[in-house]
Amino acid sequence: MTFDRELRFGDCDPSGIAYFPAYLNILNGVVEEFWAVIGFPWPGLIVVRRIGVPTVHLTCDFSRPSMFGDLLTFDLRVCRIGRASLHLTHVVSGPDGMRWRARQIVAATSLATHHAIPWPEDIRDALLAHLHADEGAQVTPA
Amino acid sequence: MTFDRELRFGDCDPSGIAYFPAYLNILNGVVEEFWAVIGFPWPGLIVVRRIGVPTVHLTCDFSRPSMFGDLLTFDLRVCRIGRASLHLTHVVSGPDGMRWRARQIVAATSLATHHAIPWPEDIRDALLAHLHADEGAQVTPA
Amino acid sequence: MTFDRELRFGDCDPSGIAYFPAYLNILNGVVEEFWAVIGFPWPGLIVVRRIGVPTVHLTCDFSRPSMFGDLLTFDLRVCRIGRASLHLTHVVSGPDGMRWRARQIVAATSLATHHAIPWPEDIRDALLAHLHADEGAQVTPA
Amino acid sequence: MTFDRELRFGDCDPSGIAYFPAYLNILNGVVEEFWAVIGFPWPGLIVVRRIGVPTVHLTCDFSRPSMFGDLLTFDLRVCRIGRASLHLTHVVSGPDGMRWRARQIVAATSLATHHAIPWPEDIRDALLAHLHADEGAQVTPA
């Protein structure tokens, strides 16, 4: 699943290139859009069902800088579904190839207790339908 | 070396806890202050000497949520100095213990070319003086 | 000229509604897109020609709150072109009507000196072509 | 009442000066600190009492640019207390004088309904104790 984003002036820093916290703000918006695409827009998930999906782990490698005005493609893959976790990989590319990539783990969380909860069945089914079909994909039985 | 920060309302999200890109914005400010403390404030480094220190790698583990008004202590350690790189570890704690931690690698970079350059000798000396003295600390000969 | 934007989770605060500094970050991106549409994308303007367009005045009225997931339309009008200034009005609406509006004045600025400069003729012509045709529109002779 | 802030690298943009939405993020943090100083820290106000203080009007004049590393002083004055509103004026200065100023109106709001509510008496009393004593200060009877 891919998402296009244009890097904005306000996402860049005085050295002229993308400010990495701004990159992660954009990434979070991409993940938000992913949830809407698979049928679980965050207003319903977070406000109505009171389920959060906070990031518990993040690894990023920034290979080449980007500057404002650059058109970037965010490639998102579901690579593992745990009982209460979701592993995503992100590859962010410009016209000339990869700029950075990330691995992210989010955890299903009750917003009442801020503790992890198992994925509800409907959400788990939607995530399974988008599990990336390669040798590394993994699923923990519910 | 430790730095105190208060988590602000604007750093938190609608689920009521710290928004992780905002956390990383705060972390970047802590690193900026570290450079000032060791004698190389960024305006001189970046604007005058045209040396940038972009983040090339970042790993974060978020253990427990924080909310606005929380007083956080950022503990920063220099754990490895490479020819053109600097490895930092960060532990962020509230009154009740660790909230999150990170490993970060930054690279000395010419802002003229956006390519890595060896640390200038004066900067390397300042970093060496703050290398954390434990079994894991490593230095690559200049 | 209108621009559609979806309000993101990361643009909202713990009270559940849009955080006004995030709103202004989005507004700045809309203005950046306006400059690209009229033929002067900011990388060329700022990096190549070394002309900045900083905001010197801003007035905002926030009428009704927005929340993440809301689809907003930003309506931008050029209402006055001064010798070195540009007056814009913004009306931001949701499906149910206006959420907020703003008046913004930006100034053509040399990035070498950070002083105001008259609009170069090609930029002034492009702005004139988009001057909103109503009784309030004003132009200062170059 | 004054608050010191250092402008950070991440608050500045590729033209090298403060990014105005970042300025307003800092301003919001100053206002948050003001509420703590007068005895109503936001966690208690917003989370416990469910009273928000969203900005309903903002006027800013940016006179001179600031760059990262600049030490800024935020001077905040309570200049008018309405039935459900609070008018603040802000003057932000560097060592060489004023950089920008703002007038801000916030409204007491029920977070249950997102509608304006009269200031509760204890809050109103605290605000009154900090009303700036000059000819322009105004109070609307409760």
XYZ file of C-alpha atoms in Angstrom:
568
model
C 0.000 0.000 0.000
C 1.515 3.333 -1.025
C 0.777 6.917 -0.049
C 2.139 10.047 -1.730
C 3.225 13.021 0.302
C 4.886 16.300 -0.631
C 7.520 17.447 1.809
C 6.631 20.943 3.014
C 8.779 23.946 3.887
C 7.578 23.652 7.479
C 8.851 20.059 7.623
C 12.417 21.173 6.963
C 15.039 22.689 9.225
C 17.663 25.441 8.948
C 20.134 23.018 7.365
C 17.616 22.887 4.490
C 16.577 19.250 4.764
C 13.742 17.286 6.364
C 13.607 17.586 10.146
C 13.298 13.984 11.358
C 10.534 14.629 13.930
C 8.523 16.204 11.090
C 9.183 13.075 8.995
C 7.686 10.995 11.809
C 4.675 13.294 12.027
C 4.099 12.626 8.314
C 4.601 8.889 8.887
C 1.984 8.910 11.620
C -0.454 10.538 9.195
C 0.288 7.792 6.672
C -0.466 5.138 9.294
C -3.687 7.002 10.167
C -4.678 6.881 6.487
C -3.832 3.160 6.340
C -6.326 2.490 9.153
C -9.019 4.418 7.283
C -8.301 2.448 4.095
C -8.710 -0.906 5.870
C -12.023 0.218 7.315
C -11.123 1.516 10.764
C -10.773 5.307 10.644
C -9.266 6.598 13.893
C -12.179 8.789 15.019
C -14.330 5.652 15.313
C -11.516 3.551 16.759
C -10.198 6.065 19.265
C -13.171 8.236 20.188
C -16.028 5.753 19.887
C -14.415 2.392 20.725
C -11.730 3.902 22.985
C -8.974 1.795 21.442
C -5.596 3.433 20.898
C -2.739 2.162 18.757
C 0.338 3.829 20.294
C 3.787 3.169 18.912
C 5.830 1.007 21.276
C 8.888 0.502 19.077
C 10.409 2.385 16.183
C 13.611 1.885 14.212
C 14.528 4.352 11.469
C 17.397 4.520 9.005
C 17.782 7.774 7.152
C 19.873 7.143 4.046
C 19.642 10.310 2.022
C 18.267 13.758 2.805
C 15.074 15.203 1.349
C 14.232 18.843 0.895
C 10.998 20.816 0.757
C 9.087 20.386 -2.466
C 10.229 16.759 -2.795
C 7.521 14.277 -3.734
C 7.832 11.212 -1.541
C 6.141 7.828 -1.736
C 5.479 6.000 1.519
C 5.246 2.214 1.073
C 3.606 0.542 4.101
C 3.546 -3.201 4.716
C 1.897 -5.245 7.447
C 4.561 -7.809 8.260
C 3.439 -9.331 11.525
C 0.257 -9.469 13.567
C 0.635 -10.382 17.218
C -2.021 -10.929 19.837
C -2.019 -7.226 20.724
C 0.658 -5.889 18.407
C 1.091 -4.933 14.769
C 4.451 -4.767 12.997
C 4.709 -2.393 10.064
C 7.576 -1.698 7.698
C 7.851 1.593 5.868
C 9.996 2.475 2.881
C 10.033 6.139 1.876
C 11.312 6.947 -1.596
C 11.917 9.928 -3.823
C 12.183 9.792 -7.629
C 15.822 8.716 -7.212
C 15.248 5.824 -4.813
C 15.009 5.184 -1.092
C 15.379 8.101 1.292
C 14.620 6.333 4.575
C 12.900 3.326 6.032
C 11.395 2.337 9.347
C 10.077 -0.582 11.319
C 7.281 0.247 13.700
C 5.395 -1.782 16.281
C 2.089 -0.489 17.574
C 0.047 -2.032 20.382
C -3.715 -2.258 20.738
C -4.449 -0.362 23.923
C -7.478 0.371 26.042
C -7.724 4.142 26.431
C -9.499 3.570 29.748
C -6.518 1.766 31.309
C -3.638 2.491 28.851
C -2.904 -1.248 28.959
C -2.528 -3.568 25.976
C -5.575 -5.538 24.862
C -5.955 -8.316 22.260
C -7.047 -7.087 18.840
C -10.837 -7.252 18.581
C -11.800 -9.872 16.005
C -13.082 -7.463 13.334
C -9.869 -5.446 13.452
C -7.712 -8.564 13.438
C -9.559 -9.839 10.350
C -8.981 -6.566 8.527
C -5.284 -6.582 9.405
C -4.962 -10.230 8.286
C -6.458 -9.337 4.910
C -3.571 -6.899 4.414
C -0.758 -9.047 5.768
C 2.100 -8.811 3.307
C 2.537 -12.155 1.563
C 6.194 -12.925 1.815
C 8.438 -15.318 3.677
C 8.790 -13.034 6.674
C 5.129 -12.444 7.416
C 4.016 -13.830 10.765
C 0.803 -14.171 12.666
C 0.312 -15.025 16.313
C -2.873 -17.039 16.880
C -5.546 -14.875 18.537
C 24.443 14.373 31.459
C 20.797 15.035 32.286
C 18.272 17.567 31.064
C 14.854 18.293 32.576
C 11.846 18.908 30.394
C 8.182 19.403 31.158
C 5.840 17.691 28.752
C 3.473 20.278 27.293
C -0.191 20.107 26.303
C 0.851 20.701 22.703
C 3.118 17.638 22.834
C 0.186 15.342 23.549
C -2.459 13.864 21.283
C -6.210 13.226 21.481
C -5.623 9.943 23.323
C -4.200 12.163 26.102
C -0.591 10.972 26.013
C 2.663 12.135 24.462
C 2.621 12.150 20.660
C 5.818 10.343 19.664
C 6.922 12.819 16.965
C 6.627 15.548 19.633
C 8.784 13.410 21.933
C 11.436 13.314 19.213
C 11.219 17.065 18.741
C 11.973 17.428 22.471
C 14.806 14.895 22.161
C 16.338 16.895 19.342
C 16.257 19.982 21.564
C 18.040 18.022 24.292
C 20.746 17.002 21.825
C 21.026 20.635 20.717
C 21.552 21.649 24.363
C 24.168 18.884 24.772
C 26.196 20.389 21.932
C 26.029 23.825 23.583
C 27.152 22.333 26.911
C 30.229 20.702 25.349
C 31.208 23.985 23.725
C 29.751 23.727 20.232
C 26.413 25.535 20.103
C 24.611 24.797 16.836
C 24.449 28.349 15.460
C 28.256 28.379 15.316
C 28.493 24.805 14.102
C 25.772 24.927 11.489
C 25.646 28.532 10.315
C 29.293 29.559 10.678
C 31.216 26.313 10.133
C 28.552 24.765 7.853
C 28.725 21.411 9.642
C 25.462 19.561 10.191
C 24.842 16.615 12.507
C 21.808 14.889 10.965
C 20.371 11.750 12.508
C 21.107 8.702 10.363
C 19.753 6.024 12.700
C 17.244 5.997 15.507
C 15.803 3.199 17.632
C 13.143 3.976 20.231
C 11.327 1.859 22.784
C 8.347 3.465 24.428
C 7.594 1.575 27.642
C 5.026 3.647 29.450
C 2.942 6.651 28.394
C 3.476 10.206 29.626
C 0.901 12.948 29.809
C 1.069 16.735 29.694
C 2.380 18.301 32.874
C 4.743 15.358 33.479
C 8.277 16.293 34.476
C 10.736 14.191 32.505
C 14.466 13.736 32.869
C 16.463 13.049 29.727
C 19.703 11.184 30.405
C 22.119 11.430 27.454
C 25.289 9.368 27.083
C 27.993 9.409 24.443
C 28.665 5.716 23.905
C 30.670 5.597 20.690
C 32.639 8.024 18.562
C 33.329 6.953 15.002
C 35.351 8.689 12.328
C 32.313 10.689 11.200
C 29.624 9.347 13.516
C 28.454 9.762 17.088
C 26.383 7.189 18.963
C 24.153 8.482 21.742
C 21.895 6.650 24.144
C 18.949 8.360 25.767
C 16.917 7.269 28.762
C 13.819 9.326 29.516
C 12.318 8.952 32.970
C 9.433 10.263 35.022
C 9.265 10.206 38.820
C 8.148 6.560 38.621
C 10.935 5.278 36.393
C 11.743 4.885 32.714
C 9.202 6.013 30.163
C 11.204 5.472 26.986
C 14.727 5.128 25.672
C 16.487 5.605 22.379
C 19.708 4.948 20.557
C 20.662 7.583 18.017
C 23.485 7.851 15.521
C 24.305 11.220 14.029
C 26.814 11.868 11.261
C 29.129 14.833 10.787
C 28.076 16.289 7.462
C 29.238 19.073 5.198
C 26.252 21.327 4.552
C 27.846 22.270 1.235
C 27.747 18.703 -0.118
C 25.444 16.859 2.378
C 28.157 14.175 2.546
C 29.755 12.777 5.703
C 33.043 14.302 6.821
C 35.451 13.239 9.592
C 34.929 15.059 12.887
C 37.167 18.134 13.038
C 39.799 17.655 15.741
C 38.406 20.224 18.205
C 34.934 18.667 18.062
C 36.344 15.146 18.354
C 38.302 16.171 21.458
C 35.190 17.633 23.079
C 33.187 14.488 22.334
C 35.986 12.277 23.705
C 35.951 14.241 26.965
C 32.307 13.233 27.393
C 32.573 9.609 26.282
C 30.718 7.516 28.820
C 33.181 5.404 30.782
C 31.799 1.909 30.681
C 32.606 -1.365 29.059
C 30.606 -0.609 25.938
C 32.200 2.732 25.043
C 34.074 2.653 21.755
C 36.229 5.020 19.778
C 37.335 4.721 16.176
C 40.803 6.213 15.628
C 40.568 9.503 13.734
C -8.545 29.143 -4.977
C -9.389 26.210 -2.691
C -7.292 23.451 -1.164
C -8.598 20.352 0.616
C -6.917 19.065 3.742
C -7.788 16.275 6.154
C -7.176 17.119 9.787
C -4.847 14.508 11.282
C -4.692 12.913 14.728
C -1.299 14.558 15.218
C -2.853 17.983 14.563
C -5.178 17.625 17.547
C -4.602 18.054 21.257
C -5.673 16.277 24.439
C -8.952 18.180 24.508
C -9.719 16.316 21.262
C -9.796 19.267 18.874
C -7.391 20.957 16.457
C -4.336 22.460 18.149
C -4.137 25.996 16.760
C -0.365 25.966 16.051
C -0.970 22.788 14.011
C -3.748 24.604 12.139
C -1.232 27.316 11.220
C 1.290 24.717 10.089
C -1.383 23.392 7.715
C -2.192 26.952 6.597
C 1.457 27.559 5.800
C 1.447 24.424 3.623
C -1.626 25.750 1.799
C 0.168 29.034 1.117
C 3.198 27.066 -0.099
C 0.935 25.178 -2.519
C -0.618 28.487 -3.686
C 2.843 29.742 -4.676
C 3.476 26.547 -6.651
C 0.100 26.907 -8.421
C 0.861 30.472 -9.543
C 4.212 29.365 -10.940
C 6.643 30.125 -8.141
C 7.307 26.960 -6.127
C 9.238 27.775 -2.957
C 12.374 25.717 -3.673
C 13.075 27.956 -6.672
C 12.001 31.124 -4.892
C 13.777 30.519 -1.592
C 16.794 28.357 -2.465
C 17.621 29.592 -5.953
C 16.472 33.233 -5.941
C 16.999 33.725 -2.200
C 13.658 35.454 -1.742
C 11.683 34.666 1.388
C 8.031 35.449 2.066
C 7.808 35.534 5.875
C 4.556 36.305 7.628
C 4.614 39.759 9.203
C 1.005 39.930 10.376
C -1.635 37.352 11.162
C -5.170 37.650 12.518
C -7.192 34.503 13.205
C -10.729 33.925 14.416
C -11.550 30.398 15.432
C -15.347 29.998 15.390
C -15.973 26.311 15.827
C -13.690 23.413 16.733
C -12.543 20.701 14.325
C -11.488 17.190 15.191
C -9.182 14.653 13.576
C -10.648 13.023 10.502
C -12.490 16.219 9.540
C -12.245 17.189 5.875
C -11.507 20.897 5.624
C -11.510 23.235 2.654
C -9.089 26.150 2.705
C -10.238 29.069 0.551
C -7.397 31.506 -0.189
C -7.819 34.940 -1.725
C -5.274 37.542 -2.766
C -6.876 40.763 -1.571
C -4.075 43.306 -1.730
C -0.678 43.587 -3.354
C 1.671 46.185 -1.900
C 5.121 47.221 -3.075
C 6.721 44.497 -0.950
C 3.708 42.947 0.738
C 0.915 40.534 -0.053
C -2.391 40.407 1.830
C -4.197 37.074 1.875
C -7.525 36.087 3.385
C -8.253 32.519 4.347
C -11.596 30.902 5.113
C -11.461 27.343 6.427
C -14.679 25.346 6.275
C -16.005 21.923 7.159
C -19.105 20.325 5.640
C -21.211 22.347 8.125
C -19.755 25.768 7.382
C -16.914 27.992 8.496
C -14.558 26.760 11.203
C -12.038 29.595 11.212
C -10.685 32.403 9.092
C -7.492 34.420 8.916
C -5.948 37.488 7.392
C -2.241 37.200 6.673
C 0.331 39.656 5.387
C 3.597 38.343 4.020
C 6.556 40.458 2.951
C 8.995 39.886 0.096
C 12.357 39.593 1.804
C 15.955 39.211 0.734
C 17.344 36.157 2.492
C 20.797 37.747 2.296
C 19.800 40.756 4.413
C 16.391 39.719 5.913
C 15.106 43.125 4.751
C 11.988 43.765 2.668
C 12.437 44.126 -1.083
C 9.951 45.156 -3.796
C 8.279 42.220 -5.567
C 10.277 41.281 -8.671
C 8.195 42.054 -11.770
C 7.505 38.432 -12.772
C 6.207 37.590 -9.293
C 4.142 40.763 -9.115
C 2.531 39.936 -12.475
C 1.624 36.436 -11.280
C 0.111 37.798 -8.073
C -1.859 40.430 -10.021
C -3.343 37.696 -12.202
C -4.807 36.151 -9.057
C -5.976 39.309 -7.314
C -9.486 38.683 -6.087
C -11.928 40.797 -8.090
C -14.084 42.494 -5.521
C -14.578 45.950 -4.129
C -11.912 45.527 -1.467
C -9.034 44.457 -3.681
C -6.151 46.927 -3.720
C -2.893 47.297 -5.539
C -0.023 49.609 -4.729
C 1.794 50.790 -7.885
C 5.195 49.078 -8.171
C 4.849 37.935 34.204
C 7.808 36.858 32.084
C 8.991 33.496 30.802
C 12.352 32.750 29.183
C 12.601 30.441 26.212
C 15.484 29.464 23.967
C 14.571 29.180 20.322
C 15.495 25.700 19.079
C 16.848 24.456 15.762
C 13.607 22.517 15.265
C 11.608 25.745 15.646
C 13.300 27.288 12.613
C 12.754 26.795 8.911
C 14.942 26.488 5.805
C 15.193 30.267 5.509
C 17.042 30.074 8.846
C 14.554 31.941 11.024
C 11.726 31.038 13.407
C 8.843 29.220 11.729
C 5.747 31.096 12.892
C 3.638 28.007 13.733
C 6.552 26.881 15.955
C 6.514 30.319 17.597
C 2.837 29.794 18.415
C 3.550 26.334 19.806
C 6.057 27.973 22.171
C 3.515 30.689 23.025
C 0.959 28.042 23.906
C 3.478 26.469 26.276
C 4.039 29.868 27.899
C 0.287 30.244 28.432
C 0.192 26.720 29.877
C 2.928 27.714 32.338
C 1.017 30.895 33.230
C -1.995 28.790 34.273
C 0.241 26.634 36.467
C 1.764 29.746 38.069
C -1.671 31.160 38.993
C -2.655 27.863 40.575
C -4.543 26.071 37.814
C -2.219 23.646 36.043
C -3.847 22.285 32.898
C -3.907 18.589 33.851
C -6.261 19.449 36.724
C -8.232 21.971 34.692
C -8.603 19.944 31.508
C -8.517 16.320 32.614
C -10.130 16.536 36.045
C -12.515 19.498 35.764
C -13.076 19.081 32.005
C -12.649 22.792 31.325
C -10.784 23.781 28.184
C -9.379 27.209 27.331
C -9.199 27.182 23.527
C -7.961 30.207 21.617
C -10.808 31.958 19.821
C -8.906 34.981 18.530
C -5.275 35.697 17.814
C -3.505 38.699 16.308
C 0.256 38.595 15.773
C 2.746 41.129 14.483
C 6.167 39.800 13.661
C 8.603 42.715 13.602
C 12.029 41.165 13.376
C 13.210 37.609 12.743
C 14.739 35.314 15.369
C 17.094 32.446 14.762
C 17.862 29.224 16.621
C 19.924 29.742 19.739
C 18.260 33.100 20.429
C 17.187 33.676 24.011
C 13.693 35.137 24.057
C 11.645 36.628 26.865
C 7.883 36.227 26.714
C 6.024 38.942 28.621
C 2.390 37.966 29.303
C -0.280 40.322 30.600
C -3.889 39.710 31.554
C -5.626 42.754 30.096
C -9.298 41.867 30.190
C -11.485 39.300 31.905
C -14.905 38.707 30.389
C -17.698 36.488 31.590
C -16.270 33.489 29.715
C -13.241 35.027 28.024
C -9.718 36.075 28.883
C -7.702 38.609 26.885
C -3.931 38.271 27.005
C -1.224 40.385 25.453
C 2.192 38.960 24.689
C 5.412 40.788 23.918
C 8.348 38.614 22.842
C 11.786 40.195 23.014
C 15.381 39.324 22.302
C 18.387 41.117 23.811
C 17.970 43.823 21.141
C 14.283 44.547 21.720
C 10.903 43.358 20.548
C 10.724 40.549 18.005
C 6.962 40.030 17.918
C 3.795 40.589 19.882
C 0.348 39.074 20.048
C -3.118 39.591 21.407
C -4.952 36.397 22.278
C -8.474 35.702 23.478
C -9.244 32.359 25.042
C -12.694 31.133 26.082
C -13.670 28.985 29.047
C -15.233 25.926 27.471
C -16.954 22.793 28.686
C -15.120 19.827 27.181
C -18.362 17.869 27.392
C -20.225 20.220 25.044
C -17.418 22.378 23.503
C -19.567 25.408 24.401
C -18.460 28.485 26.336
C -19.139 28.551 30.062
C -18.710 31.367 32.640
C -15.419 31.246 34.510
C -15.849 29.278 37.742
C -15.436 31.630 40.708
C -12.070 30.259 41.919
C -10.544 30.646 38.465
C -12.032 34.100 38.006
C -10.541 35.190 41.338
C -7.091 33.941 40.353
C -7.282 35.742 37.016
C -8.433 38.957 38.717
C -5.419 38.819 41.031
C -3.200 38.969 37.940
C -5.116 41.568 35.953
C -2.600 44.058 34.636
C -3.055 47.382 36.402
C -3.178 49.946 33.651
C -5.725 52.178 32.028
C -6.780 49.559 29.493
C -7.571 46.706 31.876
C -11.220 45.699 31.856
C -13.413 43.309 33.752
C -16.916 42.165 32.905
C -19.007 41.526 36.021
C -19.466 37.784 36.566
